[in-house]
XYZ file of C-alpha atoms in Angstrom:
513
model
C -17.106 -18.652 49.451
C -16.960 -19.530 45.535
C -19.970 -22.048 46.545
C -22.219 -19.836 48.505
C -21.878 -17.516 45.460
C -22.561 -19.961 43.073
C -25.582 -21.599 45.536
C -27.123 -17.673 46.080
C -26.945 -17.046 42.192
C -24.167 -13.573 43.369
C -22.907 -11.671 40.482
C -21.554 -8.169 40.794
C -22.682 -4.852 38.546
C -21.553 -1.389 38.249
C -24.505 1.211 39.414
C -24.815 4.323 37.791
C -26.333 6.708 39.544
C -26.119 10.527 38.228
C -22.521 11.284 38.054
C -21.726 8.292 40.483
C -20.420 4.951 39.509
C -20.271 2.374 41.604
C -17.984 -0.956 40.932
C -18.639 -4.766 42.238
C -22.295 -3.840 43.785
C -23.626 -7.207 44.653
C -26.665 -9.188 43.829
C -28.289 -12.310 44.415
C -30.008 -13.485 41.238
C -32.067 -16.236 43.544
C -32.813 -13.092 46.090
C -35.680 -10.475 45.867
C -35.521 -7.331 44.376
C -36.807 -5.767 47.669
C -33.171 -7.311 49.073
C -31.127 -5.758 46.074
C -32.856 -2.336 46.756
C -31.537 -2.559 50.841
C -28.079 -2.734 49.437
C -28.628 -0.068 46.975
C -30.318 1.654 50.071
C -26.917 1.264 52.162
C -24.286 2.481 49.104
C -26.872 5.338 47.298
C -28.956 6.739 50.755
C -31.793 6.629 48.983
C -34.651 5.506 50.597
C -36.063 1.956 48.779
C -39.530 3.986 48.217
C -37.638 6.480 46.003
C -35.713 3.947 43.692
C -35.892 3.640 40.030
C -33.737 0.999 38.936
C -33.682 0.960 34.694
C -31.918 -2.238 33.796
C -31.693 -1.986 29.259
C -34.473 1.090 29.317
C -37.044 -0.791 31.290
C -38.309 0.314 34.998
C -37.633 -2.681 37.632
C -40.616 -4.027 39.403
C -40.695 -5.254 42.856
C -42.732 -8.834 41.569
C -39.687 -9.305 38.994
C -37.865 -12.355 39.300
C -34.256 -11.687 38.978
C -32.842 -14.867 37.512
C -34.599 -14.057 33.958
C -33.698 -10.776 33.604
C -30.168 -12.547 32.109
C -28.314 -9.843 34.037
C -24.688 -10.187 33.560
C -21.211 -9.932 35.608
C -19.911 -6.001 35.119
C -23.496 -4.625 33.863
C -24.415 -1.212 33.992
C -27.456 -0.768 35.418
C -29.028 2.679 36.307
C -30.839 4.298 39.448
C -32.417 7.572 40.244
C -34.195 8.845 42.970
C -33.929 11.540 45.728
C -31.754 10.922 48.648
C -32.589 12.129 51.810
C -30.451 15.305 52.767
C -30.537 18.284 54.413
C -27.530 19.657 53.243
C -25.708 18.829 49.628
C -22.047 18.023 50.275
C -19.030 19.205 47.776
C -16.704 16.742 46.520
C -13.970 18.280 49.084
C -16.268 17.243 52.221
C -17.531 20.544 52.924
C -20.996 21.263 54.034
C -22.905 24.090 52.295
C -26.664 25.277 53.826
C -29.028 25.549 50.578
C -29.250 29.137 50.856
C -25.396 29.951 50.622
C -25.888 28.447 47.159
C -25.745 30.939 43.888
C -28.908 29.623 41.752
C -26.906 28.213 39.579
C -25.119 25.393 42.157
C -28.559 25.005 43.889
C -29.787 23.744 40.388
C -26.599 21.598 39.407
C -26.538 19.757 43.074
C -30.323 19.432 43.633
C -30.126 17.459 39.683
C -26.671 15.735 40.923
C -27.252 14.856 44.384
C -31.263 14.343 44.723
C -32.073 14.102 41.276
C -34.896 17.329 41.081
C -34.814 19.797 38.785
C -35.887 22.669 39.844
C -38.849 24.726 37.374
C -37.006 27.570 35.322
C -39.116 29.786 33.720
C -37.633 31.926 30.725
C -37.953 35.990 30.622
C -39.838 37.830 28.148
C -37.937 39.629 25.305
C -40.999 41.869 24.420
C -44.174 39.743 23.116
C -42.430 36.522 23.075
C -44.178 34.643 25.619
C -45.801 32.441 22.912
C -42.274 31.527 22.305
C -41.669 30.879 25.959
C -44.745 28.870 26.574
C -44.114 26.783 23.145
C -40.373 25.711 24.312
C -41.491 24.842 28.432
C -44.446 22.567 26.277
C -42.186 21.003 24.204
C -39.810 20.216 26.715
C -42.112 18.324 28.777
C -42.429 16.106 26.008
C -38.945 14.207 27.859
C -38.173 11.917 24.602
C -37.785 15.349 22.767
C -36.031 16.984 25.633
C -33.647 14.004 26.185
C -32.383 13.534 22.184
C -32.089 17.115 21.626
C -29.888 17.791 25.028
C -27.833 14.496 24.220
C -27.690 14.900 20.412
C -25.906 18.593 19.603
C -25.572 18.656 15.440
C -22.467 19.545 13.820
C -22.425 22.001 10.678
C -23.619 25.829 10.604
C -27.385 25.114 8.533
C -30.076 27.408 9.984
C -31.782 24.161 10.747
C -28.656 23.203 13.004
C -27.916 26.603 14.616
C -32.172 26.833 15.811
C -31.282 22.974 16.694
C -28.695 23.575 18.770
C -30.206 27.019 20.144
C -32.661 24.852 21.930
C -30.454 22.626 22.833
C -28.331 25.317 24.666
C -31.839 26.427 25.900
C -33.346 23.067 27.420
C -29.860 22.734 29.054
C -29.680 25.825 30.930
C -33.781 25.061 32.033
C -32.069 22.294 33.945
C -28.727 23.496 35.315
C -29.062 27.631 35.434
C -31.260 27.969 38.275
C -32.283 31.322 37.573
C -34.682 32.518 34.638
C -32.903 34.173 31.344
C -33.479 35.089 28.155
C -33.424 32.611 25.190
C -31.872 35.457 22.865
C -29.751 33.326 20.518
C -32.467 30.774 20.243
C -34.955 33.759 19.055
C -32.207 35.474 17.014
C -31.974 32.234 14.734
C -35.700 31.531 15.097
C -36.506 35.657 14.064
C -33.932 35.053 11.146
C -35.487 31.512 9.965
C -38.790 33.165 10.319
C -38.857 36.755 9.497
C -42.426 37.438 10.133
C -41.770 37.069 14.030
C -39.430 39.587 13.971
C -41.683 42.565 13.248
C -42.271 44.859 15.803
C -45.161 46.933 16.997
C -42.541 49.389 18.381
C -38.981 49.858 18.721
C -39.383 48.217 22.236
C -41.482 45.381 21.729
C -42.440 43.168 19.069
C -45.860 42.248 17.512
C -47.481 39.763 19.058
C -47.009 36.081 17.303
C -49.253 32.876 16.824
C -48.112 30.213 19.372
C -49.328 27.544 17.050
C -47.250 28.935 14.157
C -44.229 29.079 16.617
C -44.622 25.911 17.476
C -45.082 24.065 14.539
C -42.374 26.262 12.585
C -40.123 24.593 15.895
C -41.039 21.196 15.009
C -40.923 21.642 10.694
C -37.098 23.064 11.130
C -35.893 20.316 13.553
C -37.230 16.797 12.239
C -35.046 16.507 10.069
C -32.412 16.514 12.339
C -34.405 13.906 14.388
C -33.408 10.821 11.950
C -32.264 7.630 14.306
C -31.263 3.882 14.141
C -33.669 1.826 16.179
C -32.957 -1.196 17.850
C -33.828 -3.631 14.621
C -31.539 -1.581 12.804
C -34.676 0.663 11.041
C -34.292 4.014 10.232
C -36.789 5.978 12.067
C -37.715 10.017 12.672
C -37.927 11.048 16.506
C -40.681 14.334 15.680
C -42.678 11.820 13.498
C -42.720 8.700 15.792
C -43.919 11.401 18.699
C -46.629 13.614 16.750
C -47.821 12.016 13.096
C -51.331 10.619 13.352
C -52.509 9.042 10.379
C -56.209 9.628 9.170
C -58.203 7.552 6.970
C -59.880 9.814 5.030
C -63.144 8.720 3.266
C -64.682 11.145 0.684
C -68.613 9.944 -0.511
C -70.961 11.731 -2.885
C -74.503 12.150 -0.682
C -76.370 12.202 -4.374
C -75.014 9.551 -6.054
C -74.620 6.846 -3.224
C -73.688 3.956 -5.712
C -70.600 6.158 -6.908
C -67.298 4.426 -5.615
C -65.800 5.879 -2.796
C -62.862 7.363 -2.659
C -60.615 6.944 0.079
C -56.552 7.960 1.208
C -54.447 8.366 3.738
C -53.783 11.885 5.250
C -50.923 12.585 8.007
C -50.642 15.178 10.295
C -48.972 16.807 13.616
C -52.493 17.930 15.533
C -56.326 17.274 16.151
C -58.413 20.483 15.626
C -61.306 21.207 17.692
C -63.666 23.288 15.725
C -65.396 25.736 18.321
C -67.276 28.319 15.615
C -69.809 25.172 14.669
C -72.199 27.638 12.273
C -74.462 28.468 14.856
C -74.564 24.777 16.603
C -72.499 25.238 20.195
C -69.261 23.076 21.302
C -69.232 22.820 24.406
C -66.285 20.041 24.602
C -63.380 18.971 23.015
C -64.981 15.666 21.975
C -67.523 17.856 19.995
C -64.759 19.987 18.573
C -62.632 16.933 17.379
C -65.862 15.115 16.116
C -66.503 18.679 13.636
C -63.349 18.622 12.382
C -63.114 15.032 11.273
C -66.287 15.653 9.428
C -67.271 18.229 6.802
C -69.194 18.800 3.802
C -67.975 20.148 0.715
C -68.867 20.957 -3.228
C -67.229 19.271 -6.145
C -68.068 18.128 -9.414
C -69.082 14.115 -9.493
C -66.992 11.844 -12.343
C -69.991 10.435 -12.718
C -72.259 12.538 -14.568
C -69.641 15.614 -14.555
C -72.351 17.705 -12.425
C -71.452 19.018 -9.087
C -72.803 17.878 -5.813
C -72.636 17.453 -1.983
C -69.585 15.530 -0.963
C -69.174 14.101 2.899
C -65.371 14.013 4.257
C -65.330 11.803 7.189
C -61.648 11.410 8.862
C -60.852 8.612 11.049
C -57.418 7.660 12.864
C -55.897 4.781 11.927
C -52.071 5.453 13.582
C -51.799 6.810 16.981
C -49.209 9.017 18.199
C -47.113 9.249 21.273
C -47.925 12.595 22.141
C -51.675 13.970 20.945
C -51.545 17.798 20.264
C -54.997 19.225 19.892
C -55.730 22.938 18.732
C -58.510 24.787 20.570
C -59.755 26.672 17.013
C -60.532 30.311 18.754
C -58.897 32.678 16.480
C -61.013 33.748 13.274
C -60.346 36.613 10.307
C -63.323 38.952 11.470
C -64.056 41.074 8.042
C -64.506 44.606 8.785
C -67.587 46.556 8.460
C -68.246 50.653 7.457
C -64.954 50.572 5.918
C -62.817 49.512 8.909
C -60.034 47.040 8.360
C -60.297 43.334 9.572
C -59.321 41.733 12.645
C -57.964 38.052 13.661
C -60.759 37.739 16.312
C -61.225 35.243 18.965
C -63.471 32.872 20.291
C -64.173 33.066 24.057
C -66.282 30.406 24.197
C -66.323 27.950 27.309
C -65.286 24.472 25.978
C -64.228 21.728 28.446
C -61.306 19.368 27.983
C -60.854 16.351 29.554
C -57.707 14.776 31.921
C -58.105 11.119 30.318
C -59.415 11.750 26.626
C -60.639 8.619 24.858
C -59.418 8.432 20.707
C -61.267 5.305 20.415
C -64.505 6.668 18.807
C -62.736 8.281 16.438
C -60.520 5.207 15.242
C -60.901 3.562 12.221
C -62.587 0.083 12.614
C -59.174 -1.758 12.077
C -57.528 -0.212 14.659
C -60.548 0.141 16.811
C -59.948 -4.121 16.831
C -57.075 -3.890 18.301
C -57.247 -1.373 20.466
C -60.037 -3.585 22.192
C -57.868 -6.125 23.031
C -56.210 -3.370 25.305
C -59.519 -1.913 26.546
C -60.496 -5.317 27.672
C -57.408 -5.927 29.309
C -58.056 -2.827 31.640
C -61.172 -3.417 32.336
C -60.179 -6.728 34.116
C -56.938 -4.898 35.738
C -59.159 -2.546 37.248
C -61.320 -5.292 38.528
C -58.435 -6.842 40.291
C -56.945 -3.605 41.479
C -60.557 -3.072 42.808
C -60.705 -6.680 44.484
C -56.985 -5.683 46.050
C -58.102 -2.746 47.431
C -60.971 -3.986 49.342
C -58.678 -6.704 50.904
C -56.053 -3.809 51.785
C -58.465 -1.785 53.495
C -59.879 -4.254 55.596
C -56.366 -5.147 56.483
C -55.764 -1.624 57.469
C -59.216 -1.573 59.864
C -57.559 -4.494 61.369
C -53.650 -3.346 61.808
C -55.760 0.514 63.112
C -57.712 -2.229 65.548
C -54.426 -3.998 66.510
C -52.122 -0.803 67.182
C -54.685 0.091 69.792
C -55.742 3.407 67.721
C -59.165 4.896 67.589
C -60.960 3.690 64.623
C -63.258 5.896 63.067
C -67.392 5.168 62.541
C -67.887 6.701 59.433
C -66.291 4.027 56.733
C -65.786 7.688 54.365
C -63.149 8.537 56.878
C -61.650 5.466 57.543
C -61.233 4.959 53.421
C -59.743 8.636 53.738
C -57.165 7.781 56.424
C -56.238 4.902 54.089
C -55.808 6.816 50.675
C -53.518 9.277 52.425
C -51.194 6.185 53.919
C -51.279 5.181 50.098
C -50.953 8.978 48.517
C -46.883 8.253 47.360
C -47.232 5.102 46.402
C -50.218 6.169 44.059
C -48.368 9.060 43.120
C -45.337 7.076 41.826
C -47.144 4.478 40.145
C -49.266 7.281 38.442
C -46.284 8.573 37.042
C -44.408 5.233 36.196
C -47.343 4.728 34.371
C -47.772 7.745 32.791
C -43.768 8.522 31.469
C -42.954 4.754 30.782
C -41.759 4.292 27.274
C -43.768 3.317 24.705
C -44.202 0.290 22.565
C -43.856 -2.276 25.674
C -47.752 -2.119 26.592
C -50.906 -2.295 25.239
C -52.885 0.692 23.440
C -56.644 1.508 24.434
C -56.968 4.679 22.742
C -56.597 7.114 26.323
C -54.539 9.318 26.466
C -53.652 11.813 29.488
C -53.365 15.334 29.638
C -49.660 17.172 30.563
C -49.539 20.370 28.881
C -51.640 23.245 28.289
C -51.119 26.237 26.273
C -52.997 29.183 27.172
C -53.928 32.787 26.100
C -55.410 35.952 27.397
C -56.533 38.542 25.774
C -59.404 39.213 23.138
C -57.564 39.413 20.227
C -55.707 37.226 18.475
C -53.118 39.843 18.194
C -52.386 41.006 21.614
C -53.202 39.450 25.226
C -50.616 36.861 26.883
C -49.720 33.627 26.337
C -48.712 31.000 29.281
C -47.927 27.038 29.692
C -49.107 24.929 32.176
C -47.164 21.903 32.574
C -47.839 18.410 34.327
C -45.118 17.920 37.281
C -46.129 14.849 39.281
C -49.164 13.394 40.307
C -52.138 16.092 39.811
C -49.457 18.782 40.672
C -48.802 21.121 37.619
C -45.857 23.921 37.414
C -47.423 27.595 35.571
C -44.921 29.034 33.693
C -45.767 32.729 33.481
C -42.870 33.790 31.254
C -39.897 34.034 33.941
C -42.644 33.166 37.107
C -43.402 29.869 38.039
C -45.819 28.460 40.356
C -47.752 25.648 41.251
C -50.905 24.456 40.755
C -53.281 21.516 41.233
C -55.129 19.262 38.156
C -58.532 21.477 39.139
C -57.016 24.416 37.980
C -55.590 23.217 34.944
C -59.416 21.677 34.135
C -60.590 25.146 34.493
C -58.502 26.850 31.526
C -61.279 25.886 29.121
C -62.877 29.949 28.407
C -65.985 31.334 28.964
C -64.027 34.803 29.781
C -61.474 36.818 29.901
C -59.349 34.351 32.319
C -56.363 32.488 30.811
C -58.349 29.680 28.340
C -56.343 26.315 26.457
C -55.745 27.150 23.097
C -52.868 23.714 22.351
C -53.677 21.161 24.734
C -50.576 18.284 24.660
C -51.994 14.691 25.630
C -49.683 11.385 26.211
C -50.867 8.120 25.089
C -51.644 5.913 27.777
C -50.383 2.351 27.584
C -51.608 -0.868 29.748
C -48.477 -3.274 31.275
């Protein structure tokens, strides 16, 4: 037996998979990773399609080769994915029907047992839905959402107690099942942040800034966000996610032979400027392109005279997560003795699912971002080449089951995306959530959060979050309603009227394998 073991490669790890552990699982280091996932099939029930196996924070491939992944006797390994099952069985054997459930054990089983959580939305305390729609934003950002639920801070600092308010908070969006109120988490917030608190009424409170919400969330918390990396570097979770670094060249348009001056500026968002002094925006490109360029007065060391200055921005770190801020909301100066209002802009400005940085990269990072653009250019060439061959395999296996094959090659090509809809789907979103730093940059990034607002005033209407889910399917979070909703509808929040329009748009950088 010792030399079949030794001939087949066998060693034996312990599988993790939600609360489950699992002792002396084999595996053949000479075998295929399609014959490890049949014996994971056969302990876990679930289905090899479903699998995610993460051996040391990397997603196993199917085309691995097992032998040089220097896996070792007792390793942990982890898997998720959703079994199959109609019914979620208690640790004492008993059988429970889904609907004899309280919300609460729906949510804890469905996360246990199948590995879904289920969309929460939180309830409305009176004019906090900005605060709503900032927290279901940031929690999509998983990083984020995974070190704050895993990393509760000791001490009583305001800093700690809003830190660990949202950590109570993104917990119970996982496990409660139900919608409730985030009351501590705005009690500490209100107290940290007086101006929230004020009310319009003894009812309700005034109606807040979800930008200022959010980036108030984000100031009080880094710090709390410090970590060890794996060289041993001492790093900052918030700033590895959100800094972009501009290069920010300022040049006098009188004087061109006076030097140039030029620094580096950080920052946690991208503005698109919509009020373009009379010259329309109808994009977000054109927004972003504004902002990153402006004119402005100041007096020249030259001759000590003032003149016309050009600021021209240009990235030259990219984030992990791109925020941008749809600029709508304006100070609108009163007239006949009336009192000013924040006013907004209802303009219709389109955003895109895959938005392309490159353009506005500075030229030493556009070189080596072209290294990755290249790079995808030929992958899609081959994926393209693959394709072809697979559908002309799948004329041919329609031909040999004896089915009807269809004249018009649109429909045939339809029958075949549909066999190849979950596969595409997962792949998509391996793609999309895998962790950063292992691939190579191109400058895209995709879209998977969108904050919206009603209403036209800055000071009033409703604010909501639309957040990717899987594939193009999106989750709505309408304060304590959820619902679903395709990629077409989230393309459609761009204004124009008095429908819900994106006014924070949340982008993840795309990276190439």
């Amino acid at each position: 037996m010792d030399q079949i073991e030794e001939e087949h490669k066998i060693i034996h790890l312990e599988i993790k998979y939600t609360t489950e552990i699992h002792k002396n699982v084999p595996i053949d280091l000479n075998g295929t990773v399609l014959k490890f996932q049949e014996t994971l099939q056969e302990i876990l029930k679930v289905p090899i399609e479903k699998q995610k196996i993460m051996i040391k924070g990397s997603l196993l491939k199917q085309d691995q080769n097992l032998s040089k992944l220097n896996l070792k006797n007792g390793q942990q390994i982890m898997v998720m994915g959703a079994r199959e099952e109609h019914l979620l069985n208690l640790k004492q054997g008993k059988k429970i029907f889904e609907e004899d459930l309280t919300p609460e054990q729906k949510a804890i089983f469905l996360k246990q047992k199948a590995g879904i959580v289920l969309p929460i939305g939180l309830v409305n305390q009176g004019n906090t839905c900005y605060m709503n729609a900032s927290i279901q934003i940031l929690r999509r950002v998983n990083e984020l959402n995974e070190y704050v639920k895993n990393n509760a801070k000791q001490g009583q600092g305001p800093s700690v107690k809003l830190f660990n308010a949202l950590n109570d908070v993104f917990q119970k969006l996982e496990l409660k099942g139900e919608p409730f109120k985030p009351l501590n988490f705005m009690t500490i917030f209100f107290q940290l942040y007086p101006e929230f608190a004020q009310r319009d009424n003894p009812m309700t409170f005034k109606q807040q800034d979800a930008d200022e919400c959010f980036q108030n969330i984000l100031q009080t918390i880094q710090p709390l966000t410090n970590y060890e990396n794996e060289e041993g570097q001492q790093k900052n979770l918030i700033s590895d996610l959100f800094e972009i670094e501009l290069k920010a060249t300022i040049e006098n348009q009188d004087i061109p032979d006076e030097p140039k001056k030029v620094s580096v500026e950080k920052g946690k968002k991208l503005m698109c400027i919509i009020d373009n002094q009379s010259k329309p925006v109808n994009t977000l490109v054109e927004g972003i392109t504004v902002s990153l360029e402006e004119q402005m007065e100041k007096i020249s060391e030259t001759d000590q005279q003032t003149h016309i200055y050009k600021k021209t921005q240009r990235i030259s770190k990219l984030p992990s997560y791109l925020l941008c801020q749809m600029v709508r909301f304006y100070w609108k100066i009163g007239v006949q003795g009336k009192e000013g209002v924040k006013a907004k802009i209802l303009r219709n400005v389109a955003f895109p699912k895959i938005l392309d940085l490159f353009d506005f990269c500075a030229p030493e990072l556009q070189e080596q971002l072209q290294t990755g653009r290249d790079y995808e250019k030929k992958k899609n060439l081959e994926m393209a080449a693959k394709e072809t061959d697979e559908l002309e395999q799948f004329k041919k296996d329609l031909e040999a089951s004896g089915k009807m094959v269809p004249d018009d090659t649109r429909e045939i090509y339809k029958q075949f995306k549909a066999k190849k809809q979950q596969e595409e789907i997962k792949n998509h979103d391996d793609q999309l959530y895998r962790k950063h730093g292992f691939g190579l940059v191109t400058g895209n990034y995709e879209l998977i959060g969108v904050l919206t607002h009603t209403g036209r005033e800055a000071d009033s209407g409703h604010y909501m979050a639309w957040v990717h889910h899987s594939g193009d399917n999106w989750i709505c979070y309408d304060d304590e309603k959820t619902s679903e909703r395709k990629i077409e509808h989230i393309l459609d929040l761009r204004g124009g009227g008095d429908w819900h329009m994106g006014y924070y748009l949340l982008y993840r950088r795309l990276e190439i394998e």
